[in-house]
Amino acid sequence: VTEPRLSAVLYGGGRLCENVARILEGRPSVELLGVFRRDGRERALRLGADVVLVATTSFLSAVADDIRLAVESGSNVITSAEEAAFPWAVDETLADELDGLARERGVTILGGGLNPGFSFDALVLTACGATWDVESIRVGRVVWLGGFSASILRRLGIGYSADEFAAGAATGAISGHIGFPQSMRIVAQKLGVRIERIERQIVPTLTPSPIELESMPVAAGTSGGFEQHYTAFVDGSPWFEALFTGHVDLAAIGASPRDEIRIVGASPVHLVLDPGLGSQAGSAAVVANSLRRVAAAPPGWLTVADLPPAVPL
Ligand SMILES: NC(=O)c1ccc[n+]([C@@H]2O[C@H](COP(=O)([O-])OP(=O)(O)OC[C@H]3O[C@@H](n4cnc5c(N)ncnc54)[C@H](OP(=O)(O)O)[C@@H]3O)[C@@H](O)[C@H]2O)c1
């Protein structure tokens, strides 16, 4: 059975759009109508493509107007904004409003890429399929960050002294990887579990030697990476732990990319991906491989837990 050809627009014009475009250009089942930057916003979002990718920032408030315009123009929307993977964790009113608008217009909104969107949620749920009576979940990722743009690296927490890092983390200017609460809530909602609270910690990894990257230099004595540890509590006990080691030069800290999922349940599950999933290629793949499942999904704002797996179609 031949699936109908889908039209797609990529809005943002950064690294993710570039990588998704490369995949779609080799995919005859998709007609890529264009990759647009800020100056092409109106055109991109009003074109009425079957699916619009909004890949600009990480924050729900910053992508909401773009999503609204694309939905009003009759497009399904995928956004890579991490907060949008489970928007109710950030702003319930706004999430409900856009969910209602999507239902009214008969289109679907999905927030997702590799993380959130796959490693800490969709893959975890798949792994839960091989056990039952899940007691706790522990997911760890070691990720090479060197492929991101300077603005993303600065927001993540790269290139700061220890004091600057502490100050930036306190104000939120440094966020580390965003999206753990979203992934945790996606998994919890699907498993019918209520998370009471989420504890978070982020610690910089200072580099003793300078590191030259394509996008920015990292001076000696500043952060070449960071360690994040998020814990979601259920009934007073840790239920979902997420550990993230990100660095722009993993070899310098004796690490290599790796993904690991441990599920304590009736039958233990221990999944190791070695080498771990590449953040750039993996994110582009999940997005490109989600066009069709989003176009075929029921209307409303969905999460990856509502959809079949992303497949390269
Ligand atoms: N869920 C996931 O797994 C996943 C995966 C990859 C990326 N992401 C997220 O998706 C976003 C895009 O990633 P990327 O790697 O493509 O980043 P990037 O290389 O920094 O590109 C971002 C692009 O968006 C533009 N932009 C930024 N803010 C904008 C705004 N408010 N309105 C319009 N355009 C705006 C930038 O333009 P200027 O250069 O003019 O600022 C740039 O062209 C990031 O927030 C990233 O964290 C999530």
CSV table of C-alpha atoms and ligand atoms in Angstrom, one decimal:
chain,number,residue,atom,x,y,z
A,1,VAL,CA,0.0,0.0,0.0
A,2,THR,CA,1.5,3.4,-1.0
A,3,GLU,CA,1.0,6.1,1.6
A,4,PRO,CA,0.0,9.5,0.2
A,5,ARG,CA,2.9,12.0,-0.1
A,6,LEU,CA,3.2,14.5,2.8
A,7,SER,CA,4.2,18.1,2.6
A,8,ALA,CA,6.5,19.5,5.3
A,9,VAL,CA,7.8,22.9,6.3
A,10,LEU,CA,10.8,23.3,8.7
A,11,TYR,CA,10.8,26.5,10.7
A,12,GLY,CA,13.8,27.7,12.7
A,13,GLY,CA,16.6,27.1,10.3
A,14,GLY,CA,19.2,25.9,12.8
A,15,ARG,CA,21.0,22.6,13.1
A,16,LEU,CA,18.0,20.4,13.7
A,17,CYS,CA,16.2,21.8,10.6
A,18,GLU,CA,19.4,21.3,8.6
A,19,ASN,CA,19.7,17.7,9.7
A,20,VAL,CA,16.0,16.9,9.2
A,21,ALA,CA,16.1,18.5,5.8
A,22,ARG,CA,19.0,16.2,4.8
A,23,ILE,CA,16.9,13.2,5.8
A,24,LEU,CA,13.8,14.4,4.0
A,25,GLU,CA,15.6,15.3,0.8
A,26,GLY,CA,16.3,11.6,0.3
A,27,ARG,CA,12.7,10.6,1.1
A,28,PRO,CA,10.3,10.7,-1.9
A,29,SER,CA,7.3,10.2,0.3
A,30,VAL,CA,7.8,13.7,1.7
A,31,GLU,CA,7.6,17.0,-0.2
A,32,LEU,CA,9.8,19.5,1.6
A,33,LEU,CA,8.2,22.9,1.0
A,34,GLY,CA,11.1,24.8,2.5
A,35,VAL,CA,13.3,25.6,5.5
A,36,PHE,CA,12.5,29.0,6.9
A,37,ARG,CA,14.2,31.3,9.4
A,38,ARG,CA,12.7,34.2,11.4
A,39,ASP,CA,12.3,36.4,8.4
A,40,GLY,CA,10.1,33.8,6.7
A,41,ARG,CA,7.9,33.1,9.7
A,42,GLU,CA,4.5,34.1,8.3
A,43,ARG,CA,5.1,32.2,5.1
A,44,ALA,CA,6.3,29.1,6.8
A,45,LEU,CA,3.5,28.9,9.3
A,46,ARG,CA,0.7,30.0,7.0
A,47,LEU,CA,1.6,27.7,4.1
A,48,GLY,CA,-0.8,25.0,5.3
A,49,ALA,CA,1.8,22.1,5.0
A,50,ASP,CA,0.6,18.7,6.2
A,51,VAL,CA,3.2,19.0,8.9
A,52,VAL,CA,5.2,22.0,10.2
A,53,LEU,CA,8.3,21.5,12.4
A,54,VAL,CA,8.9,24.4,14.8
A,55,ALA,CA,12.5,24.1,15.9
A,56,THR,CA,13.5,27.4,17.4
A,57,THR,CA,13.8,27.4,21.2
A,58,SER,CA,13.2,25.0,24.2
A,59,PHE,CA,10.4,26.9,25.8
A,60,LEU,CA,6.7,26.5,25.5
A,61,SER,CA,5.9,30.2,25.9
A,62,ALA,CA,8.3,31.0,23.0
A,63,VAL,CA,6.8,28.5,20.5
A,64,ALA,CA,3.1,28.9,21.5
A,65,ASP,CA,2.3,31.6,19.0
A,66,ASP,CA,4.1,29.7,16.2
A,67,ILE,CA,2.1,26.6,17.0
A,68,ARG,CA,-1.1,28.6,17.1
A,69,LEU,CA,-0.5,30.1,13.7
A,70,ALA,CA,0.4,26.8,12.1
A,71,VAL,CA,-2.6,25.1,13.6
A,72,GLU,CA,-4.9,27.9,12.5
A,73,SER,CA,-3.5,27.4,9.0
A,74,GLY,CA,-4.6,23.7,9.1
A,75,SER,CA,-1.1,22.2,9.7
A,76,ASN,CA,-0.1,19.4,12.1
A,77,VAL,CA,2.8,20.6,14.2
A,78,ILE,CA,5.9,18.9,15.6
A,79,THR,CA,8.0,21.1,17.9
A,80,SER,CA,11.4,20.2,19.2
A,81,ALA,CA,10.9,22.6,22.2
A,82,GLU,CA,11.7,20.3,25.1
A,83,GLU,CA,9.0,21.9,27.3
A,84,ALA,CA,6.4,21.0,24.7
A,85,ALA,CA,6.9,17.2,25.1
A,86,PHE,CA,4.5,17.4,28.1
A,87,PRO,CA,3.3,21.1,28.1
A,88,TRP,CA,1.0,20.6,31.0
A,89,ALA,CA,4.1,20.4,33.3
A,90,VAL,CA,4.8,24.0,32.4
A,91,ASP,CA,1.5,25.9,31.7
A,92,GLU,CA,-1.7,23.9,31.9
A,93,THR,CA,-3.9,26.8,30.7
A,94,LEU,CA,-1.8,27.4,27.6
A,95,ALA,CA,-1.5,23.6,26.9
A,96,ASP,CA,-5.3,23.2,27.2
A,97,GLU,CA,-6.0,26.2,25.0
A,98,LEU,CA,-3.7,24.9,22.2
A,99,ASP,CA,-5.0,21.3,22.6
A,100,GLY,CA,-8.6,22.6,22.2
A,101,LEU,CA,-7.6,24.6,19.1
A,102,ALA,CA,-5.9,21.6,17.5
A,103,ARG,CA,-9.1,19.5,18.2
A,104,GLU,CA,-11.3,22.2,16.7
A,105,ARG,CA,-9.1,22.3,13.6
A,106,GLY,CA,-8.7,18.5,13.3
A,107,VAL,CA,-4.9,18.6,13.6
A,108,THR,CA,-2.3,17.2,15.9
A,109,ILE,CA,0.5,18.8,18.0
A,110,LEU,CA,3.5,16.8,19.2
A,111,GLY,CA,6.5,18.0,21.2
A,112,GLY,CA,9.5,15.7,20.8
A,113,GLY,CA,12.8,14.7,19.4
A,114,LEU,CA,15.3,12.3,20.9
A,115,ASN,CA,15.3,13.7,24.4
A,116,PRO,CA,12.6,14.3,25.3
A,117,GLY,CA,10.6,12.2,22.8
A,118,PHE,CA,12.6,8.9,22.8
A,119,SER,CA,15.4,8.1,25.2
A,120,PHE,CA,13.8,9.0,28.5
A,121,ASP,CA,10.2,8.3,27.7
A,122,ALA,CA,9.1,6.4,24.5
A,123,LEU,CA,12.0,3.9,24.8
A,124,VAL,CA,11.4,3.6,28.6
A,125,LEU,CA,7.7,2.8,28.0
A,126,THR,CA,8.7,0.2,25.3
A,127,ALA,CA,11.1,-1.4,27.9
A,128,CYS,CA,8.3,-1.5,30.4
A,129,GLY,CA,6.5,-3.7,28.0
A,130,ALA,CA,8.8,-6.5,28.9
A,131,THR,CA,8.0,-6.5,32.6
A,132,TRP,CA,5.2,-5.8,35.0
A,133,ASP,CA,4.7,-4.4,38.6
A,134,VAL,CA,7.2,-1.6,37.8
A,135,GLU,CA,8.8,-0.5,41.1
A,136,SER,CA,11.3,2.0,39.8
A,137,ILE,CA,13.1,3.3,36.7
A,138,ARG,CA,16.6,4.6,36.3
A,139,VAL,CA,17.7,6.1,33.0
A,140,GLY,CA,21.2,7.3,32.3
A,141,ARG,CA,22.6,9.0,29.2
A,142,VAL,CA,26.2,10.1,28.4
A,143,VAL,CA,26.0,12.6,25.5
A,144,TRP,CA,28.5,14.4,23.4
A,145,LEU,CA,27.4,18.0,23.1
A,146,GLY,CA,30.0,19.4,20.7
A,147,GLY,CA,27.7,19.5,17.7
A,148,PHE,CA,25.3,22.1,19.1
A,149,SER,CA,25.3,25.8,18.2
A,150,ALA,CA,27.0,28.3,20.6
A,151,SER,CA,23.6,29.6,21.8
A,152,ILE,CA,22.4,26.1,22.8
A,153,LEU,CA,25.8,25.3,24.4
A,154,ARG,CA,25.6,28.5,26.5
A,155,ARG,CA,22.0,27.8,27.6
A,156,LEU,CA,23.1,24.2,28.4
A,157,GLY,CA,25.9,25.5,30.6
A,158,ILE,CA,29.1,25.3,28.6
A,159,GLY,CA,32.0,27.7,29.0
A,160,TYR,CA,31.3,29.1,32.5
A,161,SER,CA,33.5,29.4,35.6
A,162,ALA,CA,32.3,27.6,38.7
A,163,ASP,CA,30.8,30.8,40.2
A,164,GLU,CA,29.2,31.9,36.9
A,165,PHE,CA,27.7,28.4,36.5
A,166,ALA,CA,26.2,28.5,40.1
A,167,ALA,CA,24.7,31.9,39.4
A,168,GLY,CA,23.4,31.0,36.0
A,169,ALA,CA,21.8,27.8,37.4
A,170,ALA,CA,20.2,29.7,40.2
A,171,THR,CA,18.6,32.3,37.8
A,172,GLY,CA,17.7,29.7,35.2
A,173,ALA,CA,19.9,31.2,32.5
A,174,ILE,CA,21.8,27.9,32.6
A,175,SER,CA,19.3,25.1,32.4
A,176,GLY,CA,21.4,22.0,31.5
A,177,HIS,CA,19.4,19.6,29.4
A,178,ILE,CA,15.7,20.5,29.5
A,179,GLY,CA,12.9,18.0,29.5
A,180,PHE,CA,13.3,15.5,32.3
A,181,PRO,CA,10.1,16.5,34.1
A,182,GLN,CA,8.3,16.2,30.7
A,183,SER,CA,9.7,12.7,30.1
A,184,MET,CA,9.0,11.6,33.6
A,185,ARG,CA,5.4,12.8,33.4
A,186,ILE,CA,4.8,11.2,30.0
A,187,VAL,CA,5.9,7.8,31.5
A,188,ALA,CA,4.0,8.3,34.7
A,189,GLN,CA,0.8,9.3,33.0
A,190,LYS,CA,0.9,6.3,30.7
A,191,LEU,CA,1.6,3.9,33.7
A,192,GLY,CA,-1.1,5.5,35.8
A,193,VAL,CA,1.4,6.7,38.4
A,194,ARG,CA,1.2,10.1,40.2
A,195,ILE,CA,4.5,11.9,40.7
A,196,GLU,CA,4.5,13.9,44.0
A,197,ARG,CA,7.6,16.0,43.4
A,198,ILE,CA,10.8,16.1,41.3
A,199,GLU,CA,14.2,17.0,42.8
A,200,ARG,CA,16.9,18.4,40.5
A,201,GLN,CA,20.6,18.9,40.7
A,202,ILE,CA,23.1,20.2,38.2
A,203,VAL,CA,26.9,20.3,38.7
A,204,PRO,CA,29.5,21.7,36.2
A,205,THR,CA,32.4,19.6,35.0
A,206,LEU,CA,35.3,22.1,34.7
A,207,THR,CA,37.9,21.5,31.9
A,208,PRO,CA,41.6,21.7,32.9
A,209,SER,CA,42.5,22.4,29.3
A,210,PRO,CA,41.0,24.6,26.6
A,211,ILE,CA,38.7,23.0,24.1
A,212,GLU,CA,38.2,24.3,20.5
A,213,LEU,CA,34.8,23.6,19.0
A,214,GLU,CA,33.4,24.6,15.6
A,215,SER,CA,30.8,26.8,17.3
A,216,MET,CA,32.8,28.3,20.3
A,217,PRO,CA,36.0,28.0,22.3
A,218,VAL,CA,35.8,26.6,25.8
A,219,ALA,CA,38.5,28.1,28.1
A,220,ALA,CA,40.5,26.1,30.7
A,221,GLY,CA,38.9,26.3,34.1
A,222,THR,CA,35.4,26.7,32.7
A,223,SER,CA,32.6,24.2,32.2
A,224,GLY,CA,33.2,21.7,29.3
A,225,GLY,CA,30.2,19.8,30.5
A,226,PHE,CA,27.9,19.0,33.4
A,227,GLU,CA,26.1,16.3,35.4
A,228,GLN,CA,22.4,16.4,35.9
A,229,HIS,CA,20.4,14.2,38.3
A,230,TYR,CA,16.6,14.4,38.4
A,231,THR,CA,14.5,12.2,40.8
A,232,ALA,CA,10.8,11.9,40.6
A,233,PHE,CA,9.1,10.7,43.9
A,234,VAL,CA,6.0,8.5,44.2
A,235,ASP,CA,4.6,7.6,47.6
A,236,GLY,CA,7.7,9.2,49.3
A,237,SER,CA,10.2,7.1,47.4
A,238,PRO,CA,12.4,7.7,44.3
A,239,TRP,CA,10.4,6.2,41.4
A,240,PHE,CA,12.2,7.6,38.3
A,241,GLU,CA,15.8,8.7,38.3
A,242,ALA,CA,17.3,10.4,35.3
A,243,LEU,CA,21.1,10.9,35.1
A,244,PHE,CA,22.6,13.0,32.3
A,245,THR,CA,26.3,13.5,31.6
A,246,GLY,CA,26.9,16.0,28.9
A,247,HIS,CA,30.3,17.1,27.7
A,248,VAL,CA,31.8,18.7,24.6
A,249,ASP,CA,34.9,16.4,24.8
A,250,LEU,CA,33.8,13.1,26.3
A,251,ALA,CA,37.2,11.5,25.8
A,252,ALA,CA,38.7,14.1,28.0
A,253,ILE,CA,36.7,12.9,30.9
A,254,GLY,CA,37.2,9.2,30.0
A,255,ALA,CA,33.6,8.7,28.9
A,256,SER,CA,31.9,7.8,25.7
A,257,PRO,CA,28.2,8.1,24.5
A,258,ARG,CA,26.0,5.6,26.2
A,259,ASP,CA,22.3,5.0,27.0
A,260,GLU,CA,21.1,2.8,29.8
A,261,ILE,CA,17.7,2.0,31.1
A,262,ARG,CA,17.1,-0.1,34.2
A,263,ILE,CA,13.6,-1.1,35.3
A,264,VAL,CA,13.0,-2.7,38.6
A,265,GLY,CA,9.9,-4.8,38.2
A,266,ALA,CA,8.6,-8.3,38.4
A,267,SER,CA,11.1,-9.2,35.7
A,268,PRO,CA,14.1,-6.9,35.7
A,269,VAL,CA,15.0,-5.0,32.4
A,270,HIS,CA,18.4,-3.7,31.8
A,271,LEU,CA,18.8,-2.1,28.4
A,272,VAL,CA,22.2,-0.7,27.3
A,273,LEU,CA,22.9,1.1,24.0
A,274,ASP,CA,26.6,1.3,23.4
A,275,PRO,CA,27.5,3.5,21.7
A,276,GLY,CA,24.7,5.7,22.9
A,277,LEU,CA,22.3,7.5,20.6
A,278,GLY,CA,23.8,10.5,18.8
A,279,SER,CA,22.0,13.6,20.0
A,280,GLN,CA,22.1,15.4,16.6
A,281,ALA,CA,21.4,12.5,14.2
A,282,GLY,CA,19.1,10.8,16.6
A,283,SER,CA,16.9,13.9,17.2
A,284,ALA,CA,16.7,14.6,13.4
A,285,ALA,CA,15.7,11.0,12.8
A,286,VAL,CA,13.0,11.0,15.4
A,287,VAL,CA,11.5,14.2,14.0
A,288,ALA,CA,11.7,13.1,10.4
A,289,ASN,CA,10.3,9.7,11.3
A,290,SER,CA,7.4,11.3,13.2
A,291,LEU,CA,5.9,13.3,10.3
A,292,ARG,CA,3.7,10.4,9.2
A,293,ARG,CA,2.6,9.2,12.6
A,294,VAL,CA,1.7,12.8,13.5
A,295,ALA,CA,-0.2,13.4,10.3
A,296,ALA,CA,-2.2,10.1,10.9
A,297,ALA,CA,-2.9,10.7,14.6
A,298,PRO,CA,-6.2,11.9,16.2
A,299,PRO,CA,-6.5,15.6,16.7
A,300,GLY,CA,-5.3,17.4,19.8
A,301,TRP,CA,-2.0,17.9,21.7
A,302,LEU,CA,-0.5,14.4,22.1
A,303,THR,CA,2.6,13.0,23.7
A,304,VAL,CA,4.8,10.3,22.3
A,305,ALA,CA,3.0,7.9,24.6
A,306,ASP,CA,-0.1,8.3,22.5
A,307,LEU,CA,1.5,7.4,19.2
A,308,PRO,CA,2.9,4.3,17.5
A,309,PRO,CA,6.7,4.1,17.2
A,310,ALA,CA,8.5,6.6,14.9
A,311,VAL,CA,9.6,4.7,11.8
A,312,PRO,CA,11.6,5.8,8.8
A,313,LEU,CA,8.8,6.2,6.3
B,1,LIG,N1,13.6,17.3,21.9
B,1,LIG,C1,14.8,17.1,21.5
B,1,LIG,O1,15.3,16.0,21.5
B,1,LIG,C2,15.5,18.2,20.8
B,1,LIG,C3,16.5,17.9,19.8
B,1,LIG,C4,17.2,18.9,19.2
B,1,LIG,C5,16.9,20.2,19.5
B,1,LIG,N2,16.0,20.5,20.4
B,1,LIG,C6,15.7,21.9,20.7
B,1,LIG,O2,15.2,22.5,19.5
B,1,LIG,C7,15.6,23.8,19.4
B,1,LIG,C8,16.3,24.0,18.1
B,1,LIG,O3,17.5,23.2,18.1
B,1,LIG,P1,18.7,23.5,17.0
B,1,LIG,O4,19.7,22.5,17.4
B,1,LIG,O5,18.2,23.6,15.7
B,1,LIG,O6,19.1,25.0,17.6
B,1,LIG,P2,20.0,26.0,16.8
B,1,LIG,O7,21.0,25.4,15.9
B,1,LIG,O8,20.5,27.0,17.8
B,1,LIG,O9,18.9,26.8,15.8
B,1,LIG,C9,17.9,27.5,16.3
B,1,LIG,C10,17.3,28.3,15.2
B,1,LIG,O10,16.1,28.9,15.6
B,1,LIG,C11,16.2,30.3,15.5
B,1,LIG,N3,15.5,30.9,16.6
B,1,LIG,C12,15.8,30.9,17.9
B,1,LIG,N4,14.8,31.5,18.6
B,1,LIG,C13,13.9,31.9,17.7
B,1,LIG,C14,12.6,32.5,17.9
B,1,LIG,N5,12.2,32.9,19.1
B,1,LIG,N6,11.9,32.7,16.7
B,1,LIG,C15,12.3,32.3,15.5
B,1,LIG,N7,13.5,31.7,15.3
B,1,LIG,C16,14.3,31.5,16.4
B,1,LIG,C17,17.6,30.7,15.5
B,1,LIG,O11,17.8,31.8,14.7
B,1,LIG,P3,18.9,33.0,15.2
B,1,LIG,O12,20.2,32.3,14.8
B,1,LIG,O13,18.5,34.1,14.3
B,1,LIG,O14,18.7,33.1,16.6
B,1,LIG,C18,18.2,29.4,14.8
B,1,LIG,O15,18.2,29.6,13.4
B,1,LIG,C19,16.5,24.1,20.6
B,1,LIG,O16,15.8,24.7,21.7
B,1,LIG,C20,16.9,22.7,21.1
B,1,LIG,O17,17.2,22.6,22.5
B,1,LIG,C21,15.3,19.5,21.1
